[in-house]
Coordinates of C-alpha atoms in Angstrom, one line a residue:
M1 CA -28.0 23.7 31.3
T2 CA -25.8 22.3 29.1
A3 CA -26.2 19.9 25.7
T4 CA -27.4 16.5 26.2
P5 CA -24.5 14.8 25.2
A6 CA -24.6 12.7 21.6
T7 CA -23.5 9.2 20.2
S8 CA -23.6 9.4 16.5
G9 CA -21.1 9.4 14.1
T10 CA -20.3 12.6 11.4
P11 CA -22.6 13.0 8.9
A12 CA -21.9 13.2 5.9
V13 CA -21.2 17.5 5.2
P14 CA -24.1 18.5 2.6
A15 CA -23.6 17.4 -1.0
Q16 CA -23.2 20.9 -2.8
Q17 CA -20.0 21.9 -0.9
P18 CA -18.3 18.5 0.2
W19 CA -15.5 21.4 1.6
E20 CA -17.1 23.1 3.0
P21 CA -15.9 24.0 6.0
A22 CA -18.5 23.1 9.7
L23 CA -18.8 22.9 13.2
S24 CA -21.4 20.8 14.9
V25 CA -24.4 21.3 16.9
R26 CA -22.0 20.3 19.8
Q27 CA -19.2 22.8 19.4
V28 CA -20.8 25.6 19.0
L29 CA -24.1 25.5 22.0
G30 CA -20.2 24.5 23.6
L31 CA -19.0 28.2 22.6
E32 CA -18.7 30.5 25.3
R33 CA -20.8 33.0 23.6
V34 CA -23.6 30.7 24.0
L35 CA -22.9 28.6 27.2
A36 CA -23.9 32.4 28.5
G37 CA -27.8 31.5 27.1
Q38 CA -28.1 28.4 29.7
P39 CA -28.8 26.3 26.4
E40 CA -31.2 22.6 26.9
V41 CA -31.8 21.0 23.9
V42 CA -34.8 19.7 24.3
A43 CA -35.3 17.4 21.0
G44 CA -33.0 15.7 18.7
A45 CA -30.1 14.8 21.6
H46 CA -29.0 12.1 19.7
R47 CA -27.9 14.6 16.1
L48 CA -25.7 16.6 17.5
D49 CA -22.8 16.1 15.1
R50 CA -24.8 17.2 12.1
P51 CA -22.6 20.5 10.4
V52 CA -23.5 23.7 11.7
R53 CA -23.4 25.3 7.5
W54 CA -24.5 28.3 8.4
V55 CA -26.3 30.4 11.4
H56 CA -29.4 32.0 9.9
V57 CA -31.7 35.0 12.0
A58 CA -36.1 34.1 10.9
E59 CA -39.0 34.9 12.2
A60 CA -40.7 34.7 9.4
A61 CA -43.1 31.3 9.7
D62 CA -41.7 29.8 6.1
V63 CA -38.2 30.1 6.7
G64 CA -37.5 26.6 5.6
V65 CA -37.9 28.4 2.5
M66 CA -34.8 29.9 2.1
L67 CA -32.1 27.6 3.4
S68 CA -30.3 26.0 1.3
G69 CA -29.1 23.5 4.6
G70 CA -26.7 23.5 6.9
E71 CA -28.0 26.5 9.0
M72 CA -28.9 26.5 12.2
V73 CA -31.8 28.8 12.5
L74 CA -32.3 31.3 15.1
T75 CA -36.3 32.6 16.2
T76 CA -38.0 34.0 19.5
G77 CA -40.7 32.1 17.7
V78 CA -42.8 35.4 18.3
L79 CA -45.1 34.3 14.6
L80 CA -45.7 31.5 16.0
A81 CA -47.2 32.1 19.1
G82 CA -50.3 29.9 19.8
D83 CA -51.3 28.6 16.7
E84 CA -50.4 25.3 17.8
D85 CA -50.5 23.8 13.5
K86 CA -48.5 27.1 12.8
Q87 CA -45.1 25.6 14.6
G88 CA -45.6 22.0 13.3
E89 CA -44.9 23.3 10.6
Y90 CA -42.0 24.7 11.3
I91 CA -41.0 22.1 12.2
R92 CA -41.7 20.4 10.1
S93 CA -40.0 23.2 6.8
L94 CA -36.8 23.3 8.4
H95 CA -36.6 19.2 8.1
R96 CA -37.4 19.4 5.2
A97 CA -34.9 22.0 4.3
E98 CA -32.3 20.0 6.0
A99 CA -31.7 22.7 8.7
A100 CA -28.7 21.5 10.8
A101 CA -30.6 22.6 14.2
V102 CA -33.3 25.4 15.6
V103 CA -32.6 27.2 18.2
L104 CA -35.9 29.1 20.1
G105 CA -35.1 32.0 22.4
L106 CA -37.2 31.9 25.7
G107 CA -39.3 34.7 27.0
R108 CA -40.7 37.1 24.3
A109 CA -43.2 34.2 23.2
F110 CA -43.1 31.8 24.7
P111 CA -41.8 30.7 28.8
A112 CA -41.0 27.3 28.3
P113 CA -40.3 24.9 25.7
P114 CA -43.9 25.1 22.8
D115 CA -45.1 20.9 23.2
V116 CA -46.0 20.8 19.8
M117 CA -42.7 22.5 17.8
R118 CA -40.5 19.7 20.5
R119 CA -42.4 17.0 19.1
A120 CA -42.1 17.9 16.3
A121 CA -38.7 18.2 16.5
D122 CA -38.1 14.5 18.1
R123 CA -40.4 13.3 14.8
C124 CA -38.0 14.0 12.7
G125 CA -34.6 14.2 14.0
L126 CA -34.1 18.2 14.6
P127 CA -32.1 19.3 17.4
M128 CA -34.2 21.7 18.8
V129 CA -32.5 23.8 21.1
V130 CA -34.1 26.7 24.7
L131 CA -32.0 29.9 25.3
H132 CA -32.9 30.5 29.2
R133 CA -32.2 33.2 29.3
P134 CA -32.4 36.2 27.6
F135 CA -29.2 36.5 24.5
P136 CA -28.6 38.6 21.3
F137 CA -28.5 36.5 18.0
A138 CA -26.5 39.0 16.5
E139 CA -23.5 37.8 18.6
L140 CA -24.1 34.2 18.0
T141 CA -24.0 35.4 14.2
E142 CA -22.0 37.0 14.0
E143 CA -18.8 34.3 16.5
V144 CA -20.6 31.6 15.0
Q145 CA -19.8 32.8 10.5
S146 CA -16.5 34.2 12.5
R147 CA -15.1 31.2 13.5
L148 CA -16.5 29.5 10.4
L149 CA -14.3 31.6 7.7
R150 CA -11.2 31.6 9.4
R151 CA -11.8 27.8 9.0
K152 CA -13.0 28.2 5.7
F153 CA -9.2 30.5 4.9
A154 CA -6.8 28.2 7.4
A155 CA -8.4 24.8 5.0
V156 CA -8.1 26.6 1.5
S157 CA -4.7 28.0 2.0
L158 CA -4.1 24.4 3.6
S159 CA -4.9 22.6 0.2
E160 CA -3.2 25.7 -1.3
A161 CA 0.7 25.2 0.3
V162 CA -0.2 20.8 0.2
R163 CA -0.8 21.6 -3.8
T164 CA 2.3 23.3 -3.7
E165 CA 4.2 21.0 -2.0
L166 CA 2.8 18.0 -3.7
T167 CA 3.6 20.1 -7.5
G168 CA 6.9 20.2 -6.7
L169 CA 7.8 17.0 -6.0
I170 CA 6.3 15.5 -8.7
T171 CA 8.3 18.5 -10.9
A172 CA 11.1 17.7 -9.4
G173 CA 11.1 13.5 -10.3
A174 CA 9.8 12.9 -6.9
P175 CA 9.5 9.2 -5.8
V176 CA 6.3 8.7 -5.4
Q177 CA 6.7 7.5 -1.1
R178 CA 7.8 10.8 -1.3
L179 CA 4.4 12.2 -1.8
L180 CA 2.4 10.0 0.2
D181 CA 5.2 11.1 3.3
E182 CA 4.4 14.4 3.1
V183 CA 0.7 13.7 3.2
A184 CA 0.6 11.9 5.3
R185 CA 3.4 14.7 7.7
H186 CA 0.0 17.1 5.9
G187 CA -2.2 14.9 7.8
G188 CA -0.5 13.5 10.3
C189 CA -2.4 9.9 10.1
P190 CA -1.1 7.0 8.0
V191 CA -2.9 6.8 4.4
V192 CA -3.1 4.3 2.5
V193 CA -3.3 3.5 -1.4
T194 CA -5.5 0.5 -2.5
N195 CA -7.4 -0.6 -5.2
L196 CA -10.5 -1.0 -6.7
A197 CA -10.8 -4.8 -4.3
H198 CA -9.4 -2.7 -1.2
R199 CA -6.3 -3.9 -1.8
V200 CA -3.2 -2.3 -0.2
L201 CA -0.7 -0.3 -3.1
A202 CA 0.8 1.4 -0.3
T203 CA 0.8 3.4 2.3
A204 CA 3.0 6.2 4.4
G205 CA 2.8 7.2 8.0
E206 CA 4.8 5.9 11.4
R207 CA 5.1 2.3 11.3
P208 CA 2.5 1.4 14.2
A209 CA 0.0 3.3 13.0
V210 CA 0.3 1.6 10.1
D211 CA 0.5 -1.9 11.4
D212 CA -2.9 -0.8 13.5
V213 CA -4.2 0.0 10.2
L214 CA -2.9 -3.1 8.2
R215 CA -3.6 -5.5 11.1
D216 CA -8.1 -5.7 10.5
W217 CA -8.0 -3.2 6.9
E218 CA -10.9 -5.6 5.0
R219 CA -13.6 -4.1 8.1
I220 CA -11.9 -1.3 8.5
A221 CA -11.7 -0.5 4.4
R222 CA -15.8 -1.7 4.9
Q223 CA -16.3 0.9 7.1
A224 CA -14.7 4.0 6.2
G225 CA -15.5 2.4 2.7
A226 CA -20.0 3.4 4.1
G227 CA -19.1 7.1 6.0
T228 CA -19.0 5.1 9.4
A229 CA -15.6 5.0 10.4
D230 CA -14.7 8.0 12.3
G231 CA -11.9 10.7 11.1
W232 CA -11.3 8.3 8.3
I233 CA -12.1 10.4 5.2
R234 CA -11.0 9.3 1.4
A235 CA -10.3 10.5 -1.9
E236 CA -11.0 8.2 -5.3
L237 CA -7.8 7.8 -8.1
T238 CA -9.0 8.5 -11.5
C239 CA -7.5 8.7 -14.2
R240 CA -8.9 10.4 -18.0
G241 CA -12.2 9.6 -16.9
E242 CA -11.4 5.7 -14.9
R243 CA -11.3 5.2 -11.6
W244 CA -8.5 2.9 -10.3
G245 CA -8.1 3.2 -7.1
R246 CA -8.8 5.3 -3.4
L247 CA -6.6 7.2 -1.3
V248 CA -7.4 7.4 2.1
L249 CA -6.5 9.5 5.2
C250 CA -7.2 6.9 8.4
G251 CA -7.9 8.8 11.8
Y252 CA -7.9 12.0 10.6
R253 CA -8.8 14.4 13.9
G254 CA -8.3 17.7 12.3
D255 CA -10.8 19.7 10.7
R256 CA -13.0 17.3 8.6
A257 CA -12.5 19.6 5.8
A258 CA -9.2 21.0 5.6
G259 CA -8.6 16.6 5.5
R260 CA -11.6 16.3 2.7
L261 CA -9.5 19.1 1.3
L262 CA -5.7 17.6 1.5
A263 CA -6.8 14.1 0.8
E264 CA -8.1 15.1 -2.7
R265 CA -5.4 17.7 -3.6
A266 CA -3.2 14.7 -2.6
A267 CA -5.1 12.4 -5.1
E268 CA -5.0 14.6 -7.5
A269 CA -0.4 14.7 -6.9
L270 CA -1.4 11.1 -7.2
V271 CA -2.9 11.0 -11.3
L272 CA -0.4 13.8 -12.1
H273 CA 2.2 11.3 -10.7
R274 CA 1.6 8.1 -13.1
L275 CA 0.6 10.8 -15.4
L276 CA 3.9 11.8 -15.6
G277 CA 5.2 8.2 -15.7
G278 CA 5.9 8.8 -12.4
G279 CA 9.7 9.3 -10.7
D280 CA 11.7 6.5 -9.8
G281 CA 9.8 5.2 -7.2
R282 CA 13.5 4.2 -4.9
R283 CA 11.9 3.8 -1.6
G284 CA 10.9 6.1 1.3
A285 CA 10.3 6.3 4.6
G286 CA 7.2 5.4 4.4
P287 CA 6.2 2.2 4.8
G288 CA 5.1 0.2 1.3
S289 CA 7.5 1.9 -0.9
A290 CA 10.2 0.6 -3.3
G291 CA 11.6 0.6 -6.1
G292 CA 10.3 1.3 -9.9
T293 CA 8.3 3.1 -11.7
W294 CA 4.6 3.8 -10.3
D295 CA 2.4 5.3 -13.6
S296 CA 0.0 2.7 -13.5
P297 CA -2.4 0.3 -11.6
G298 CA -1.0 -2.9 -11.9
S299 CA 2.8 -2.1 -11.4
W300 CA 1.1 -0.5 -8.1
E301 CA 0.8 -3.2 -7.6
E302 CA 3.6 -4.1 -7.7
Q303 CA 5.1 -1.9 -6.1
S304 CA 3.6 -3.0 -3.2
A305 CA 4.4 -6.6 -4.2
R306 CA 8.3 -6.2 -4.1
S307 CA 8.4 -4.0 -1.3
L308 CA 6.7 -6.8 0.5
L309 CA 9.1 -9.2 -0.3
T310 CA 11.2 -7.7 -0.2
D311 CA 11.5 -6.5 3.6
L312 CA 10.7 -10.7 3.4
V313 CA 14.2 -10.8 2.4
S314 CA 16.1 -8.7 4.1
G315 CA 15.3 -8.9 7.5
A316 CA 14.5 -5.3 8.3
V317 CA 11.5 -5.9 9.6
P318 CA 10.5 -8.8 11.8
A319 CA 8.3 -11.6 9.1
R320 CA 5.4 -11.4 11.8
Q321 CA 5.3 -7.5 12.1
L322 CA 4.9 -7.7 7.4
L323 CA 2.2 -9.8 7.8
P324 CA -0.5 -7.5 8.1
R325 CA 0.6 -6.2 5.3
A326 CA 0.8 -9.2 3.8
R327 CA -3.4 -9.7 4.2
A328 CA -3.9 -6.5 3.5
A329 CA -2.8 -7.0 -0.2
G330 CA -5.0 -10.3 -0.4
L331 CA -1.7 -13.5 -0.2
P332 CA -4.7 -15.6 2.0
V333 CA -2.7 -16.2 5.1
N334 CA -3.9 -18.7 8.2
R335 CA -3.5 -21.9 7.9
R336 CA -1.9 -20.9 4.5
V337 CA 1.8 -23.0 3.0
F338 CA 4.4 -20.3 1.1
V339 CA 6.2 -21.8 -1.0
P340 CA 9.2 -19.2 -2.5
L341 CA 10.2 -18.8 -6.4
V342 CA 12.6 -16.6 -8.1
V343 CA 11.7 -17.1 -11.3
G344 CA 14.4 -15.9 -14.3
T345 CA 11.9 -13.5 -15.8
R346 CA 11.6 -10.0 -15.6
D347 CA 7.5 -10.4 -17.4
T348 CA 5.5 -9.7 -14.2
A349 CA 2.4 -10.1 -15.8
R350 CA 3.2 -13.5 -17.6
L351 CA 3.7 -14.9 -13.9
D352 CA 1.0 -13.1 -12.6
R353 CA -1.8 -14.5 -16.0
V354 CA -0.3 -18.4 -14.9
L355 CA -1.2 -17.5 -11.7
R356 CA -4.7 -16.7 -11.6
L357 CA -5.3 -18.9 -15.1
L358 CA -3.9 -22.0 -12.9
G359 CA -6.4 -20.4 -9.8
L360 CA -2.4 -20.1 -7.5
P361 CA -2.6 -16.8 -5.3
G362 CA -0.2 -15.1 -4.1
I363 CA 2.9 -11.5 -5.7
V364 CA 4.7 -11.3 -7.5
A365 CA 7.6 -8.8 -8.2
G366 CA 10.2 -8.2 -10.4
L367 CA 13.4 -9.0 -8.4
A368 CA 17.2 -6.8 -10.2
D369 CA 19.0 -8.8 -12.5
D370 CA 15.8 -9.9 -14.8
R371 CA 14.2 -11.8 -12.3
A372 CA 10.4 -11.9 -10.6
A373 CA 10.1 -13.3 -7.2
V374 CA 7.2 -15.6 -7.0
L375 CA 5.7 -16.2 -2.8
L376 CA 2.1 -18.9 -3.1
S377 CA 0.4 -19.3 -0.7
L378 CA -1.8 -23.1 -0.6
A379 CA -3.8 -24.4 2.0
P380 CA -2.4 -27.5 3.5
D381 CA -4.1 -30.2 1.6
Q382 CA -2.6 -29.0 -1.0
D383 CA 1.1 -31.1 -2.6
A384 CA 3.3 -27.7 -2.9
R385 CA 5.3 -29.6 -5.0
A386 CA 2.9 -31.1 -7.8
L387 CA 1.1 -27.3 -7.6
T388 CA 4.8 -26.3 -7.5
A389 CA 5.6 -27.7 -10.8
H390 CA 2.4 -27.2 -12.5
F391 CA 3.2 -23.9 -13.0
A392 CA 6.9 -23.8 -14.4
A393 CA 5.1 -25.9 -17.1
R394 CA 2.3 -23.2 -18.2
L395 CA 5.9 -20.4 -17.6
R396 CA 7.8 -22.7 -19.8
S397 CA 5.4 -23.9 -22.1
A398 CA 5.8 -20.7 -24.3
A399 CA 7.7 -21.3 -27.2
D400 CA 10.2 -18.0 -25.4
A401 CA 10.1 -19.3 -22.1
A402 CA 10.4 -22.8 -22.9
H403 CA 14.0 -21.9 -20.9
T404 CA 12.9 -20.0 -17.8
V405 CA 14.4 -21.3 -14.8
V406 CA 11.8 -22.1 -11.8
A407 CA 14.6 -21.5 -8.6
A408 CA 12.3 -23.0 -5.1
A409 CA 12.6 -23.5 -1.8
D410 CA 10.9 -25.9 0.6
A411 CA 7.1 -25.0 1.6
R412 CA 6.9 -22.9 4.8
A413 CA 4.1 -24.0 7.0
D414 CA 5.0 -20.9 9.0
W415 CA 5.1 -17.3 7.9
A416 CA 7.9 -16.8 10.2
D417 CA 10.0 -19.0 7.5
V418 CA 9.3 -17.4 4.7
P419 CA 11.7 -14.8 4.7
A420 CA 15.0 -17.9 5.2
G421 CA 12.3 -19.4 1.9
L422 CA 13.0 -16.4 -0.4
R423 CA 17.0 -16.3 0.3
E424 CA 16.9 -20.1 -0.2
A425 CA 15.5 -19.5 -4.3
Q426 CA 17.8 -16.1 -4.2
Q427 CA 21.2 -18.9 -3.8
V428 CA 19.1 -21.3 -6.3
A429 CA 18.8 -18.7 -8.7
D430 CA 22.8 -17.4 -7.9
A431 CA 23.6 -21.3 -8.8
V432 CA 21.7 -21.9 -11.3
A433 CA 23.2 -18.4 -13.3
D434 CA 26.4 -20.1 -12.9
S435 CA 26.0 -22.9 -14.2
P436 CA 27.4 -23.6 -17.7
A437 CA 23.9 -24.1 -20.6
A438 CA 25.4 -27.6 -21.5
L439 CA 24.2 -28.3 -17.7
E440 CA 20.8 -30.7 -17.3
L441 CA 18.3 -28.5 -14.2
P442 CA 15.0 -30.0 -13.7
L443 CA 11.8 -28.3 -14.7
V444 CA 12.2 -26.8 -10.9
V445 CA 14.7 -26.2 -8.8
R446 CA 15.9 -26.4 -5.3
L447 CA 19.5 -26.2 -3.3
R448 CA 19.9 -29.5 -3.4
D449 CA 20.1 -30.3 -7.3
V450 CA 22.7 -26.6 -7.2
H451 CA 25.3 -29.4 -4.5
L452 CA 28.6 -28.3 -4.6
R453 CA 28.0 -24.4 -6.8
G454 CA 25.1 -24.2 -4.6
L455 CA 27.8 -24.5 -1.4
V456 CA 29.3 -22.6 -3.3
R457 CA 27.6 -19.8 -4.1
L458 CA 26.8 -19.5 -0.3
L459 CA 30.3 -19.3 0.4
R460 CA 31.7 -16.8 -2.5
D461 CA 32.8 -13.6 -0.2
D462 CA 34.8 -16.0 2.4
P463 CA 38.1 -14.3 2.3
H464 CA 39.3 -17.7 2.4
V465 CA 37.0 -19.2 -0.7
Q466 CA 38.7 -15.8 -2.6
S467 CA 42.1 -16.6 -2.5
F468 CA 41.7 -19.6 -2.5
A469 CA 40.3 -19.4 -5.8
E470 CA 42.5 -16.8 -6.6
R471 CA 45.5 -19.1 -6.2
E472 CA 44.3 -22.1 -8.4
L473 CA 43.4 -20.6 -11.1
D474 CA 46.4 -17.8 -11.4
G475 CA 48.0 -19.3 -14.2
L476 CA 44.7 -18.5 -16.2
L477 CA 43.4 -15.6 -14.9
Q478 CA 46.5 -13.5 -15.7
G479 CA 47.1 -15.6 -19.0
P480 CA 46.1 -13.1 -22.6
D481 CA 43.7 -16.1 -24.2
G482 CA 40.6 -16.4 -22.0
D483 CA 39.5 -18.8 -23.4
L484 CA 40.8 -21.9 -21.8
L485 CA 38.9 -21.0 -19.0
S486 CA 35.8 -21.6 -21.1
V487 CA 37.1 -24.5 -22.1
L488 CA 37.8 -25.4 -18.3
R489 CA 34.7 -24.7 -17.4
T490 CA 32.7 -26.7 -20.2
Y491 CA 35.1 -29.6 -19.9
L492 CA 35.4 -29.7 -15.5
A493 CA 30.7 -29.2 -16.3
T494 CA 30.5 -32.1 -18.5
G495 CA 32.4 -34.3 -16.3
R496 CA 35.7 -33.8 -17.9
N497 CA 34.1 -35.3 -21.6
K498 CA 36.2 -34.4 -24.3
S499 CA 33.5 -34.8 -27.0
R500 CA 31.4 -33.1 -25.3
T501 CA 33.2 -30.8 -24.6
A502 CA 35.3 -30.4 -28.0
Q503 CA 32.0 -29.7 -29.5
L504 CA 30.6 -27.9 -27.8
H505 CA 33.2 -25.7 -28.7
H506 CA 32.9 -26.8 -31.8
V507 CA 36.8 -28.0 -32.7
S508 CA 38.5 -31.7 -33.1
R509 CA 40.2 -33.3 -30.7
P510 CA 43.2 -32.9 -31.5
A511 CA 42.5 -28.8 -31.0
L512 CA 41.5 -29.7 -27.4
Y513 CA 43.7 -32.2 -26.2
R514 CA 45.8 -29.2 -27.2
R515 CA 43.8 -26.9 -25.1
L516 CA 43.6 -28.8 -22.4
E517 CA 47.5 -29.1 -22.2
A518 CA 48.0 -25.9 -22.2
I519 CA 45.2 -24.9 -18.9
Q520 CA 47.6 -28.5 -17.5
G521 CA 50.5 -27.0 -18.2
R522 CA 49.9 -22.7 -16.8
L523 CA 47.7 -24.3 -13.7
G524 CA 50.7 -26.4 -13.1
V525 CA 47.9 -29.3 -12.8
D526 CA 47.6 -32.7 -13.5
L527 CA 43.3 -32.9 -14.2
D528 CA 43.0 -36.7 -15.5
D529 CA 43.3 -36.5 -11.0
F530 CA 41.1 -36.9 -9.5
E531 CA 41.4 -35.1 -6.2
Q532 CA 43.7 -31.4 -8.4
A533 CA 40.6 -31.2 -11.3
A534 CA 38.1 -31.2 -9.2
S535 CA 40.5 -28.9 -6.8
V536 CA 40.6 -26.5 -9.5
H537 CA 36.7 -27.4 -10.3
I538 CA 35.8 -26.3 -6.7
A539 CA 37.8 -23.3 -7.1
L540 CA 36.4 -21.8 -10.5
L541 CA 33.0 -22.3 -9.5
A542 CA 34.0 -19.7 -6.4
H543 CA 35.0 -17.3 -9.5
D544 CA 32.2 -16.8 -12.2
A545 CA 30.2 -17.5 -8.1
Q546 CA 32.6 -13.9 -6.9
Q547 CA 32.1 -12.4 -10.7
G548 CA 28.3 -13.0 -10.7

């Protein structure tokens, strides 16, 4: 008869050797040599997935004192025959010693499974197997021990190969995403890095598989933490005695001991990468990658946010496919309203502090040109405009942030509209960046606040617009005096206010008049004519946008 199927999950390997390879009781009973003995599971059938760390042949009645846990004990029971008390105590001693299973060869001492031993094994949850045909225990011992040794050698070889490969990548300055991609390749499964609150910081692996994992991340993360998720192996990330995150192999299908070694080597590599300051963090092949360095838990979280916001803005990945990543990163997404912002600062830590201070859920990521993107997630009944203005006011309350510009897009009720909103906020920020310092701006700048400047910014790459700007401004662009272009810019931005222009350029009114006459002469226009002045103004806006 064959072994009875089991339904329980994979238990933990004994703590004293957490990496040591093992076969399950079920796997041992499925070996060809064992099947020749016609094994029958008579007790503990629900525990057949217990790991077998070693095989031990013993006839001593007090064998339990000789075990260290995880052994499959083989016996004929010759010293137990006729003494039911010894039979019961024998099983209980194996249970106390945390033996994996007991295999009793029938025939020599027991023609049938002894009821006392079977009942005791059932009560203890100890798998008890009887062999109906004579079987040389030495063959089983040799078979299992050789398999365990091969597994151990393979696991150690994998461990050293992975360690060597990852260390080589680190010394070569590879970004952390490259390390995670290699771990995912070795594991053949998604890899997720989280902080201690289970928020996803980075991922690697095939995108569809990663998305499947992230889709229900909170529930799966709890199961993985409790050790109830099959094939989920985690390793703690600890640096200078402080635990700051976890690395999880999601659905690893190989040998569990090898998976544990792989996770541990990967965790060691990530900690070393952090201690050395990280690479440049350029985008790798796997999802969750981004630019920047990854040398602290905070920067890991920023990289995760930057990756998400970058993918949203680029449109390379449909917004709906990014929804699981946003949820796994801790952003509320169900029945929410989203407000995209671009802020003129690279101090993302300050932005995070203001969000926490105001109790506003959102993610923050640094962008190029000393800017940062912020995506607020608000409840539908919250006043998005008022909260955005409150955020901007609180941000600008600091003395060194009094002139920080907050560019905003209108709130989006649909997640699919968030990419367009982020691009709009960027366009507003670009248009504001071209504005002269004299231009008064509201607390929160929106597309309608930048008027013509915003439209020109959108069209700046159009060849017709570029040609128009060159043609209109040719007389000044070819000249050596760049100050005239600056005077023209201020004069038009102030609504052709000569007194204000002279004041801003620290010149007298007559000196300004001479410069304006020189500008009109070089351009061949009359700046007192509204249409001609408007044409020159549009050309100058286009020129500045192209230069920016």
